PDB file of C-alpha atoms in Angstrom:
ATOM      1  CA  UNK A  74      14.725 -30.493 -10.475  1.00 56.00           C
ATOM      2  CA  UNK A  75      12.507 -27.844 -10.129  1.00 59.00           C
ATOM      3  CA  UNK A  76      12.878 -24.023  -9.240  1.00 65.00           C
ATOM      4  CA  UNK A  77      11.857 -22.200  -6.110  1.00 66.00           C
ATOM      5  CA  UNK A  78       9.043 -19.617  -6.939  1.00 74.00           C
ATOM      6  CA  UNK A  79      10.417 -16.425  -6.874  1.00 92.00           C
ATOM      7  CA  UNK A  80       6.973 -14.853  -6.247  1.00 94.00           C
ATOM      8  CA  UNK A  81       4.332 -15.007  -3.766  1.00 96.00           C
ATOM      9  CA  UNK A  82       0.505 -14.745  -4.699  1.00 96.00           C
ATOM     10  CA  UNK A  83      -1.915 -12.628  -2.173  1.00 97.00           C
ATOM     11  CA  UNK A  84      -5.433 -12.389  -3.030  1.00 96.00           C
ATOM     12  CA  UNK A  85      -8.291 -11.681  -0.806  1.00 94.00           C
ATOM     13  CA  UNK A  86     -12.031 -10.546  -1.642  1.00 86.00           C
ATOM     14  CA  UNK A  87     -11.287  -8.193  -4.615  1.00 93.00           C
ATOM     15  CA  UNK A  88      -7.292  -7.715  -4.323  1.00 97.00           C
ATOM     16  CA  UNK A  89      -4.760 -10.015  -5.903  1.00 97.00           C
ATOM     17  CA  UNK A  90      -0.790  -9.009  -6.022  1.00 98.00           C
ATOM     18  CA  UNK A  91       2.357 -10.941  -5.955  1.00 97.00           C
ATOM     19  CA  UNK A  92       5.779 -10.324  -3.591  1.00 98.00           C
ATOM     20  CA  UNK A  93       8.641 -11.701  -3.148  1.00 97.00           C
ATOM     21  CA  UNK A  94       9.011 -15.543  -1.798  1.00 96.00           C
ATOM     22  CA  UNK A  95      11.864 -14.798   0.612  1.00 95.00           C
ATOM     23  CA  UNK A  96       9.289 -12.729   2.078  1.00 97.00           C
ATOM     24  CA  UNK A  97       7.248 -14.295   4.890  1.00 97.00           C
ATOM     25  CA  UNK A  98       3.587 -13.291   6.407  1.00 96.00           C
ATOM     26  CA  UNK A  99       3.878 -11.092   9.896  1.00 97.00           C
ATOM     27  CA  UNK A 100       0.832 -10.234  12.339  1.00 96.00           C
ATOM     28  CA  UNK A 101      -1.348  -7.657  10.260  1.00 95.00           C
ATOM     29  CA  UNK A 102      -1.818  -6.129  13.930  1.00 94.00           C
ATOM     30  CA  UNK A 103       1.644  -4.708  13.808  1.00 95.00           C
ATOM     31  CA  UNK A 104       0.971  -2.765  10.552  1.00 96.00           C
ATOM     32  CA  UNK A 105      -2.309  -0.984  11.645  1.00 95.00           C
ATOM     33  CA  UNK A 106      -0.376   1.936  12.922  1.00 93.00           C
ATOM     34  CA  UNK A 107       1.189   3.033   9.476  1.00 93.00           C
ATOM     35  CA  UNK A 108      -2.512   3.738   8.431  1.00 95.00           C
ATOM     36  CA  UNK A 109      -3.398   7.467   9.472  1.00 90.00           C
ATOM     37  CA  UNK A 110      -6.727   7.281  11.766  1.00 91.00           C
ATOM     38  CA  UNK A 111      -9.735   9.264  10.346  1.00 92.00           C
ATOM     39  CA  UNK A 112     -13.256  10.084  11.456  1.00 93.00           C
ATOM     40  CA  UNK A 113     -15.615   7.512   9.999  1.00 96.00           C
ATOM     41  CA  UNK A 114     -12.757   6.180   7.770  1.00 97.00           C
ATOM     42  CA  UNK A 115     -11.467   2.459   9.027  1.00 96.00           C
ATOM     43  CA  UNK A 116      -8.225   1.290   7.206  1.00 96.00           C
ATOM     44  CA  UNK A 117      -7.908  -2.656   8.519  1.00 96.00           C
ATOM     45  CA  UNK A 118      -4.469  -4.217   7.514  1.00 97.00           C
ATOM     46  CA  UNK A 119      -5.386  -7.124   5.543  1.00 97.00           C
ATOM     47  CA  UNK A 120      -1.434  -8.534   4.969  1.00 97.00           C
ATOM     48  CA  UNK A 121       1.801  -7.877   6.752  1.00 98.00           C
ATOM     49  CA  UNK A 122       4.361  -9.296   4.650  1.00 98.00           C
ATOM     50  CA  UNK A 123       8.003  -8.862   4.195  1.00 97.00           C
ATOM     51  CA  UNK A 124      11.866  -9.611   5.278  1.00 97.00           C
ATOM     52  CA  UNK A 125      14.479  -7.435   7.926  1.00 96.00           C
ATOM     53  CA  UNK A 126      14.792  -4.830   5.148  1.00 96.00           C
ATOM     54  CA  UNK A 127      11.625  -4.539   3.099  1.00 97.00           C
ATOM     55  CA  UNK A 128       7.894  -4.128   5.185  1.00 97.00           C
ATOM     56  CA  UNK A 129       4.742  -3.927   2.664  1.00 98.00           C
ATOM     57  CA  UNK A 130       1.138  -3.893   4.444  1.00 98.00           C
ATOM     58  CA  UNK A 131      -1.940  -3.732   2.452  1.00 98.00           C
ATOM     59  CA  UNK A 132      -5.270  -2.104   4.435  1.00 98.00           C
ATOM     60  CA  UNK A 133      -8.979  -2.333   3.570  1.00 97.00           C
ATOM     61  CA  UNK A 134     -10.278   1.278   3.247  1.00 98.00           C
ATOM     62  CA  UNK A 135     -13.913   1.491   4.579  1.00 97.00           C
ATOM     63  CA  UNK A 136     -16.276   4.382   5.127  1.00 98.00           C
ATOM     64  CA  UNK A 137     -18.995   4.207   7.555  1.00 95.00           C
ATOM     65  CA  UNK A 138     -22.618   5.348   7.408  1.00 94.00           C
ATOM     66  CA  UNK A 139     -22.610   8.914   6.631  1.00 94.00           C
ATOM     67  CA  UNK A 140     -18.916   9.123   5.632  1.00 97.00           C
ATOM     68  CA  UNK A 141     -17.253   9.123   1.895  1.00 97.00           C
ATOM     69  CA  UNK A 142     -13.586   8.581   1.159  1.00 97.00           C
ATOM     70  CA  UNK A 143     -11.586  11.437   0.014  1.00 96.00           C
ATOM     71  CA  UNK A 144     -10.654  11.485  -3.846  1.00 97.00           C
ATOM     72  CA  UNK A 145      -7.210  10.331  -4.806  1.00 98.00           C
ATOM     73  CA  UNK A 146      -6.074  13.928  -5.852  1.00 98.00           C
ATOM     74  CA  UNK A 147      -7.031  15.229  -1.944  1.00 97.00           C
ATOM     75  CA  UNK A 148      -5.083  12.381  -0.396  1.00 97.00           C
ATOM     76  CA  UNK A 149      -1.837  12.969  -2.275  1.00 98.00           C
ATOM     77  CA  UNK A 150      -2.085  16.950  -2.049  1.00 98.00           C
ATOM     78  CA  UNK A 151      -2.369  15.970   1.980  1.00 96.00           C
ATOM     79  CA  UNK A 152       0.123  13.905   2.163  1.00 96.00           C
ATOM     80  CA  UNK A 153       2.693  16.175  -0.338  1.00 97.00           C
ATOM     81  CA  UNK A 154       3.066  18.245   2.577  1.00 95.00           C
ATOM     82  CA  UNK A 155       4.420  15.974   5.524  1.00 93.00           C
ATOM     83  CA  UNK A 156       7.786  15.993   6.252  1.00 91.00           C
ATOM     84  CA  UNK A 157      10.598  14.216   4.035  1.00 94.00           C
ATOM     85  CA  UNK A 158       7.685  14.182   1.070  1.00 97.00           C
ATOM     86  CA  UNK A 159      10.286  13.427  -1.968  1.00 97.00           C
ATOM     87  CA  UNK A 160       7.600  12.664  -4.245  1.00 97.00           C
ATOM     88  CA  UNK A 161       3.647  12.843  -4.963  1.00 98.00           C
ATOM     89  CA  UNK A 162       1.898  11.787  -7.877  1.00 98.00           C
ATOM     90  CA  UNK A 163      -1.665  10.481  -9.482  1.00 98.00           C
ATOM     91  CA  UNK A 164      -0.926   7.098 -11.351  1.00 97.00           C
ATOM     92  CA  UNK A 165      -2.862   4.032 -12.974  1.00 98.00           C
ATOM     93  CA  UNK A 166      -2.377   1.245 -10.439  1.00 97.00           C
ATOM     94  CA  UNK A 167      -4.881  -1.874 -11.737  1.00 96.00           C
ATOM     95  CA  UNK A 168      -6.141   0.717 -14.109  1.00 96.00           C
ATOM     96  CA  UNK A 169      -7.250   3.151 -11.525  1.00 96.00           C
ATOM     97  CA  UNK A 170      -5.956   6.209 -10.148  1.00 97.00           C
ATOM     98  CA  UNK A 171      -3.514   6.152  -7.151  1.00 98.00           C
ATOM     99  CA  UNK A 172      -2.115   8.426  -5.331  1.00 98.00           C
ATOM    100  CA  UNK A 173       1.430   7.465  -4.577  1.00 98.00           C
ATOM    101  CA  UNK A 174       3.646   9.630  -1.930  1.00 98.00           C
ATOM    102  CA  UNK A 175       7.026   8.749  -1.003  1.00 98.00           C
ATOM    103  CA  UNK A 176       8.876  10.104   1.880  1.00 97.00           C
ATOM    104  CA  UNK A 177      12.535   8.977   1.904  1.00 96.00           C
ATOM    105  CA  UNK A 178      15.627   9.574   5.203  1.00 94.00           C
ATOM    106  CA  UNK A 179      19.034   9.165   4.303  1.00 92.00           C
ATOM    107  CA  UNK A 180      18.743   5.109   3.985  1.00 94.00           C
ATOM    108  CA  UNK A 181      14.824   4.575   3.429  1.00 96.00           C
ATOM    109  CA  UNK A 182      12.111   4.731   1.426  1.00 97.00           C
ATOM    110  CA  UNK A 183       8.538   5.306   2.837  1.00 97.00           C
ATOM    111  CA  UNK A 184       5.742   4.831   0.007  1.00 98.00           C
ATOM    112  CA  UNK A 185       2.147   5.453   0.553  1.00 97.00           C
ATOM    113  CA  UNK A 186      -0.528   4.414  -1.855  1.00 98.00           C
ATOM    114  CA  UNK A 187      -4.203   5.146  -1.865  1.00 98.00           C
ATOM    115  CA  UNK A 188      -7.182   3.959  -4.613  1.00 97.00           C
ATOM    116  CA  UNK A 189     -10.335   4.266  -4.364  1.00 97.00           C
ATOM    117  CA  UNK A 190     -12.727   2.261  -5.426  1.00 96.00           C
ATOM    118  CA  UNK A 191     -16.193   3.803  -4.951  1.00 97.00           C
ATOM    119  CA  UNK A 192     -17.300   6.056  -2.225  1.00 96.00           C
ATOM    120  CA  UNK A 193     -16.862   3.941   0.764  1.00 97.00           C
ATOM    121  CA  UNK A 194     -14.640   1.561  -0.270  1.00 97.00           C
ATOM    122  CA  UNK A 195     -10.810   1.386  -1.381  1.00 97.00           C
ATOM    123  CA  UNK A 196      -7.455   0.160  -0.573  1.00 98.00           C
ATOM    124  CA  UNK A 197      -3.755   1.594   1.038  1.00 98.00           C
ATOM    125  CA  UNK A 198      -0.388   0.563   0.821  1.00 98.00           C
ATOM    126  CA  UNK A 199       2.440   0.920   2.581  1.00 98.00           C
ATOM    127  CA  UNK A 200       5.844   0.095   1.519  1.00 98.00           C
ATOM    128  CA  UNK A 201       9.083   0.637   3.771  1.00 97.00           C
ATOM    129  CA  UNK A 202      12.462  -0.572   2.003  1.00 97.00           C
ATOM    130  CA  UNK A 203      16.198   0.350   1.266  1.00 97.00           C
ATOM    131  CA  UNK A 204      16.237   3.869  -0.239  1.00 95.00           C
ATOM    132  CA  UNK A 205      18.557   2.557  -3.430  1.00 92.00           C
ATOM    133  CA  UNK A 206      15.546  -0.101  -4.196  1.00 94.00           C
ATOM    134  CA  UNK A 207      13.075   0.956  -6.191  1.00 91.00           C
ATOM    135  CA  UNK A 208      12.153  -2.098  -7.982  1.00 95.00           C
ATOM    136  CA  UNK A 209      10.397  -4.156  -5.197  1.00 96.00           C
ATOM    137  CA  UNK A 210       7.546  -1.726  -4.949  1.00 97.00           C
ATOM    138  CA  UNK A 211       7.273  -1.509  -8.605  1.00 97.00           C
ATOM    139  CA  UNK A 212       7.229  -5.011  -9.209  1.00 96.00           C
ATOM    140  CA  UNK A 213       4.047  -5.354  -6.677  1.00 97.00           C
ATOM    141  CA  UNK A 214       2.439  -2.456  -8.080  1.00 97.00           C
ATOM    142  CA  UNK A 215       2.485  -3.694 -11.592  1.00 97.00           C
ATOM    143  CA  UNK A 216       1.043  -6.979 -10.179  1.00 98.00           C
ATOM    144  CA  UNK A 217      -1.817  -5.589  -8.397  1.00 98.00           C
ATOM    145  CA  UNK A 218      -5.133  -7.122  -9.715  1.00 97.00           C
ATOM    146  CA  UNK A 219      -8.658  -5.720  -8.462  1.00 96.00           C
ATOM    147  CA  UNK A 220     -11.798  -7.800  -9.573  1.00 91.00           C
TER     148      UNK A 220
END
């Protein structure tokens, strides 16, 4: 008898993470509107995954001819200052520097995370769950694998 997987595997290009199984795959389409629009910046949603209490979306971050990505310290000293910001920090994500920004209401947690990986290229998260759960988004962070 064997055991249900209790984990998920994503990997495309140079990302890799794992999620929950219970979880299952919706249209990336619907996610492209959690990722703020910039000039010259494209953030494509490359997975939509998740259940009817937990949303996680992971976007491509690509800057086009003539335009550079902002440094992780920029983005989170941005984003600290939108509304219902609970939390804004630099950390080691895949051994690079994220910026991680929560925003929380009285029953959810909103968490944004940005790397960059060279000038022009990099990735986002966005993770939307129950504001007592904390350690789905930790356990995908600490499984996040760039190659």
């Amino acid at each position: 008898m064997s055991e249900e997987p209790q984990y998920k595997s994503f990997s495309e290009g140079t990302l890799n993470f794992t999620y929950p199984a219970a979880w299952e795959t919706f249209n990336p389409e619907n996610a492209q509107s959690a990722f703020t629009k910039e000039p010259g910046i494209s953030k494509d949603v490359i997975v939509y995954v998740g259940n009817s209490s937990h949303d996680f979306a992971a976007a491509k971050v690509t800057a086009r001819s003539g335009y550079y990505l902002k440094d992780v310290e920029t983005v989170k000293n941005q984003m600290a200052k939108n509304e219902g910001v609970t939390s804004a920090e630099i950390r080691s994500i895949a051994g690079r520097n994220a910026a991680v920004v929560t925003a929380t209401d009285s029953t959810t947690r909103t968490t944004f995370v940005y790397m960059k990986l060279s000038r022009t290229s990099g990735y986002a998260f966005m993770y939307e769950g129950p504001l007592s759960d904390t350690a789905t988004l930790e356990a995908i962070l600490s499984s996040v694998r760039i190659t």
